[in-house]
PDB file of C-alpha atoms in Angstrom:
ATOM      1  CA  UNK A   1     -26.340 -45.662   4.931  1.00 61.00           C
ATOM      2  CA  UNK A   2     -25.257 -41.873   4.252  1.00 60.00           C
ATOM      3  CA  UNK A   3     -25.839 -39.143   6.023  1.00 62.00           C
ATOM      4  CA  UNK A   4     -28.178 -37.242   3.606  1.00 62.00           C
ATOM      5  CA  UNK A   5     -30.376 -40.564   2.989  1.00 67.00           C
ATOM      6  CA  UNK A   6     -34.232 -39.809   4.491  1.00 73.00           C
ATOM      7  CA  UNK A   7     -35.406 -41.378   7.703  1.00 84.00           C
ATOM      8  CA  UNK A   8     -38.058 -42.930   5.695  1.00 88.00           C
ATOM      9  CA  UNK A   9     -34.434 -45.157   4.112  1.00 89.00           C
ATOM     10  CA  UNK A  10     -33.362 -46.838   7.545  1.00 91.00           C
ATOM     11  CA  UNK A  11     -37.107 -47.512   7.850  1.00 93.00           C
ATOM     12  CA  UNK A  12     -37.425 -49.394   4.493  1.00 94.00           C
ATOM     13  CA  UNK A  13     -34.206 -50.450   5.288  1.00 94.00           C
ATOM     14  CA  UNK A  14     -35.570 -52.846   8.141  1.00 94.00           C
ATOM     15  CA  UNK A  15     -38.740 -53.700   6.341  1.00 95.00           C
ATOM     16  CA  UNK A  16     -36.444 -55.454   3.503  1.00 96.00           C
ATOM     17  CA  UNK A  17     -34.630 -57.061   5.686  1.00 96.00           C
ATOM     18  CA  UNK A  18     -37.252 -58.727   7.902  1.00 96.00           C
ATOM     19  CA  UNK A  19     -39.205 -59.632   4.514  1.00 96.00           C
ATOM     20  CA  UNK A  20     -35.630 -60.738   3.106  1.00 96.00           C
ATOM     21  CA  UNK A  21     -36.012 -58.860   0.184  1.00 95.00           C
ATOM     22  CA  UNK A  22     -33.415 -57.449  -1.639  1.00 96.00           C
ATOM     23  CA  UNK A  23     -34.254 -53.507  -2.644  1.00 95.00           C
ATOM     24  CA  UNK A  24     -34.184 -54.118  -6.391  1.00 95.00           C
ATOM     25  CA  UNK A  25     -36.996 -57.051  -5.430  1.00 96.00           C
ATOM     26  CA  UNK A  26     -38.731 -54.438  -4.112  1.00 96.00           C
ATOM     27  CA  UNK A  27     -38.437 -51.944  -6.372  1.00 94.00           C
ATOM     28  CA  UNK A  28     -39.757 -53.924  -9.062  1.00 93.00           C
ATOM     29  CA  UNK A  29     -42.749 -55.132  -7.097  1.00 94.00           C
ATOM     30  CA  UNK A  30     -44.094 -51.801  -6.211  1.00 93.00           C
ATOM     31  CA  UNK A  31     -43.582 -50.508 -10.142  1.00 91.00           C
ATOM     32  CA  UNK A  32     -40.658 -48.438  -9.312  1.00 90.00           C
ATOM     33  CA  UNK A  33     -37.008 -48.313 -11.148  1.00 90.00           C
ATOM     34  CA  UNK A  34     -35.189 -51.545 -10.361  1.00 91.00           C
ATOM     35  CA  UNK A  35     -32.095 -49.169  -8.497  1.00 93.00           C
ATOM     36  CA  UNK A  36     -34.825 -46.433  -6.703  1.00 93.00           C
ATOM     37  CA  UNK A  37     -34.298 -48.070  -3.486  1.00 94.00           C
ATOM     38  CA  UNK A  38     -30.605 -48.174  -3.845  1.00 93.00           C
ATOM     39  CA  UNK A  39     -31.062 -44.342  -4.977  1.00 91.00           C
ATOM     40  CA  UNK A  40     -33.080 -43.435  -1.875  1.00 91.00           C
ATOM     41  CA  UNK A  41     -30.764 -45.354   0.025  1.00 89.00           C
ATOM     42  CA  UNK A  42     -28.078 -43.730  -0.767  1.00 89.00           C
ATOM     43  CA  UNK A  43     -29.697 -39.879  -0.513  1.00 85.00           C
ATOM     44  CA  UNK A  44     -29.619 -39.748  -4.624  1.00 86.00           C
ATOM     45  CA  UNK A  45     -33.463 -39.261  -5.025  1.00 86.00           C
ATOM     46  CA  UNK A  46     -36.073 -37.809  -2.574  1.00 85.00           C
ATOM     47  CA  UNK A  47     -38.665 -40.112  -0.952  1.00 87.00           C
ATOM     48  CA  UNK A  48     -41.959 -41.381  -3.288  1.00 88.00           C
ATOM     49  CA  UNK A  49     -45.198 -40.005  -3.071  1.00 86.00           C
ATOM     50  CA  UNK A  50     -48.820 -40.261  -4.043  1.00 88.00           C
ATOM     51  CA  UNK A  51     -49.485 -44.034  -5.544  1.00 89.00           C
ATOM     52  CA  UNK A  52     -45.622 -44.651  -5.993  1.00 90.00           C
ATOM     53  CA  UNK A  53     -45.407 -44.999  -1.965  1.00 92.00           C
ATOM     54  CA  UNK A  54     -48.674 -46.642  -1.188  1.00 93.00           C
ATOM     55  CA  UNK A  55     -47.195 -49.268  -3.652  1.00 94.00           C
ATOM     56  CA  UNK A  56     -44.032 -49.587  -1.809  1.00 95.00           C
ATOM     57  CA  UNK A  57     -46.049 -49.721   1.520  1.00 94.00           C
ATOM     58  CA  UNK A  58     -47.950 -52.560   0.182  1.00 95.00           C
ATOM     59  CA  UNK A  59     -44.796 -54.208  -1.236  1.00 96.00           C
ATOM     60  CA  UNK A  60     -42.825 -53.790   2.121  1.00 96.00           C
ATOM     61  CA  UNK A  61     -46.055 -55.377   4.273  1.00 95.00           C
ATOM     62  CA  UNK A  62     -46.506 -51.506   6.346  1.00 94.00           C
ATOM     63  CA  UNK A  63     -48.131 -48.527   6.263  1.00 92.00           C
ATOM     64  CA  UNK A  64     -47.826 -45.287   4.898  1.00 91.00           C
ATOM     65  CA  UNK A  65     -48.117 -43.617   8.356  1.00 91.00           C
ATOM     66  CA  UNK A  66     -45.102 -46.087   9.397  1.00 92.00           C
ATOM     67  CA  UNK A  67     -42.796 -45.105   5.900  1.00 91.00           C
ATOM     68  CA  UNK A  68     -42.885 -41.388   6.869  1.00 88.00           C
ATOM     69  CA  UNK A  69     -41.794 -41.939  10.797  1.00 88.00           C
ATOM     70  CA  UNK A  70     -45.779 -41.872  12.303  1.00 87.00           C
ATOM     71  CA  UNK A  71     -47.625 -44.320  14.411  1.00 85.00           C
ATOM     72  CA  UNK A  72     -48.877 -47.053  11.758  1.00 80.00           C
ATOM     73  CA  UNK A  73     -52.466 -46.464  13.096  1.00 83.00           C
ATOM     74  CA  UNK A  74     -52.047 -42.770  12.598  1.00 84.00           C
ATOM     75  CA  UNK A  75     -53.656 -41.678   9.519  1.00 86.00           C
ATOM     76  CA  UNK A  76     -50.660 -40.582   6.726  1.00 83.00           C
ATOM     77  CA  UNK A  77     -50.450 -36.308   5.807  1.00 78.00           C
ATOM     78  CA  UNK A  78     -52.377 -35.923   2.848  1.00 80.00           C
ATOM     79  CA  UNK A  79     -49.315 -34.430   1.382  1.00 78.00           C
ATOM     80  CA  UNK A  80     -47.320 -37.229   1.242  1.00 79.00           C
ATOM     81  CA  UNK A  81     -50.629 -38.874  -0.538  1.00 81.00           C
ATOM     82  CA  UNK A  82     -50.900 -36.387  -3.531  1.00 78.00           C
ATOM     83  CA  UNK A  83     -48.919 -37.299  -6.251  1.00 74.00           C
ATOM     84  CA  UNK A  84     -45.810 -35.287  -7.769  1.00 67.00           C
ATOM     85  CA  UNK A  85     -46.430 -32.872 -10.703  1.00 59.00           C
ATOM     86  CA  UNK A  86     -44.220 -34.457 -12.748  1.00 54.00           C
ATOM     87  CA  UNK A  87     -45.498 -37.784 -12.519  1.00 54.00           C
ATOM     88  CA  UNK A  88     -48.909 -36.584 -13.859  1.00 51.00           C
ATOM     89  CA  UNK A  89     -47.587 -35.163 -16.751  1.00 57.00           C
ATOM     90  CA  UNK A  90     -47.616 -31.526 -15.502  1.00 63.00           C
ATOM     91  CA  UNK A  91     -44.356 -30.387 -15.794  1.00 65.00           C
ATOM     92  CA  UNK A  92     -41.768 -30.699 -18.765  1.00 67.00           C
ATOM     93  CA  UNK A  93     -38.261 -32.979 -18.110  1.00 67.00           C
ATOM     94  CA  UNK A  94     -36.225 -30.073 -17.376  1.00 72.00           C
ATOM     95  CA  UNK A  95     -38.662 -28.585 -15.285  1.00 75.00           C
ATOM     96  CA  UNK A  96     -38.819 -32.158 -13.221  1.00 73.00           C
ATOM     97  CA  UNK A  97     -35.179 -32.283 -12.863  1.00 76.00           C
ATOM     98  CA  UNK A  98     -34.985 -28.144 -11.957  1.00 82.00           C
ATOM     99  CA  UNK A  99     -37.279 -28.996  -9.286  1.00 81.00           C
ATOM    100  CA  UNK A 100     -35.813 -32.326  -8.067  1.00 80.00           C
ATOM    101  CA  UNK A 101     -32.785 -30.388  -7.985  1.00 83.00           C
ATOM    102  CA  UNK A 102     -34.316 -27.069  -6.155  1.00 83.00           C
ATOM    103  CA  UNK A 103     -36.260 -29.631  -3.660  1.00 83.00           C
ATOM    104  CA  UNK A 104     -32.620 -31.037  -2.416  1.00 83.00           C
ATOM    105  CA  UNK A 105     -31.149 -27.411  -1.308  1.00 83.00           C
ATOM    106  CA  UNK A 106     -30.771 -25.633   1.804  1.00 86.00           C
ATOM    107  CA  UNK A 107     -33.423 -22.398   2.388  1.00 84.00           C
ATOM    108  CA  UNK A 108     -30.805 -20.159   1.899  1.00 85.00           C
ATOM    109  CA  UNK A 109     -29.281 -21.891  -1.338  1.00 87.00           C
ATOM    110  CA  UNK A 110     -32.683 -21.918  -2.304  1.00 83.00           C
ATOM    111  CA  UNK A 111     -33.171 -18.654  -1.955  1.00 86.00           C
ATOM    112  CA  UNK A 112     -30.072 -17.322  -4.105  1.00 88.00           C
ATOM    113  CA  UNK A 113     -31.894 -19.524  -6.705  1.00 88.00           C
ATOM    114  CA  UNK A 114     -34.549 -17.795  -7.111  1.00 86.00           C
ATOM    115  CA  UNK A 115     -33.127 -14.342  -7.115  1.00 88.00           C
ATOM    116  CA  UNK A 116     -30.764 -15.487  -9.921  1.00 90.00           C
ATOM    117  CA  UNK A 117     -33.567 -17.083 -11.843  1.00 86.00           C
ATOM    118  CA  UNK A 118     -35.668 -13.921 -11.192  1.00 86.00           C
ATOM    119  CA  UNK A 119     -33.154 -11.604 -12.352  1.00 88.00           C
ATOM    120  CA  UNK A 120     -32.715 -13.590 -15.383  1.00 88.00           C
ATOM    121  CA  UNK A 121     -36.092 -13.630 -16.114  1.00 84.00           C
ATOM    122  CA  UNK A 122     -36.042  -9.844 -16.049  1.00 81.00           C
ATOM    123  CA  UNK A 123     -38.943  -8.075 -15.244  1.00 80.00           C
ATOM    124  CA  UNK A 124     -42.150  -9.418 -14.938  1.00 74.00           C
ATOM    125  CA  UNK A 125     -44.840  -8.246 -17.306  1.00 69.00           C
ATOM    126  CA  UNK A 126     -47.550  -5.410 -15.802  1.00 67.00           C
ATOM    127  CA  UNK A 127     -50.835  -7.729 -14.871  1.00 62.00           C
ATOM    128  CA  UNK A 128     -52.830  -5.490 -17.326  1.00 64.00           C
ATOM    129  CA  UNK A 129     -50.509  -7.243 -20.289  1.00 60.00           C
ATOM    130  CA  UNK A 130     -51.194 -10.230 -22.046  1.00 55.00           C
ATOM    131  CA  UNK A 131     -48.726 -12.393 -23.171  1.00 57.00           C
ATOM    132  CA  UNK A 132     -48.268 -12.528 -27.134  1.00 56.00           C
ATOM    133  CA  UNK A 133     -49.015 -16.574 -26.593  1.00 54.00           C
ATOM    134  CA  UNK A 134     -52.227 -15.579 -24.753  1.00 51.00           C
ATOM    135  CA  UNK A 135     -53.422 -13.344 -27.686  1.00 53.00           C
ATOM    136  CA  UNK A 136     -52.441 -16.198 -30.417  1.00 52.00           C
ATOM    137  CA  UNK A 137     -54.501 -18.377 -29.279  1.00 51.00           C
ATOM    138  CA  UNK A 138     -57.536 -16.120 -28.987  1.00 47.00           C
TER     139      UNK A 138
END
């Protein structure tokens, strides 16, 4: 398994093997892409959230609490519970994958992101303006 593949990988890892399950099996059961596991595996994609892992937990015979490295019996973060914004429709495509993306850096890399998006951007409007798509709607 690489280097940059989440705990919560090694963990599934072990939970396919001792339900000899192959992660494409898996995947499929819990209602995710047939290759996620492999993905996650391999440090491609970040861990599932919200309903996505609960499935997976299900599928894999665990827990939440034991997918994310806590005591089975120990209640899961709530964080880890809500779902992603893109999955409920929140977000465009490109705004999914500039976050998937922005989610995988360092806090400095992440950090020379934002300047260059800000500066980009160029100034923000005054909080006294409204936005001409604001005012169209009206």
């Amino acid at each position: 398994m690489p280097d940059d593949a989440p705990p919560m990988a090694a963990l599934i890892e072990g939970r396919l093997d001792r339900l000899d399950l192959t992660p494409e099996e898996a995947s499929r059961a819990a209602g995710l892409a047939p290759d996620f596991l492999e993905r996650l595996m391999a440090g491609r994609v970040p861990p599932p959230r919200g309903q996505r892992l609960v499935r997976l937990a299900e599928v894999l015979a665990t827990s939440v609490s034991y997918l994310v490295g806590l005591d089975p019996d120990t209640p899961p973060p709530q964080e880890v519970l809500e779902e992603e914004q893109g999955t409920l429709g929140l977000l465009a495509g490109d705004e999914e994958a500039l976050l998937r993306a922005y989610r995988r850096l360092e806090v400095p890399q992440k950090a020379a992101v934002v300047l260059v998006v800000r500066s980009m951007a160029g100034p923000e409007p005054a909080p006294d303006e409204v936005p001409a798509k604001r005012l169209a709607r009206r």
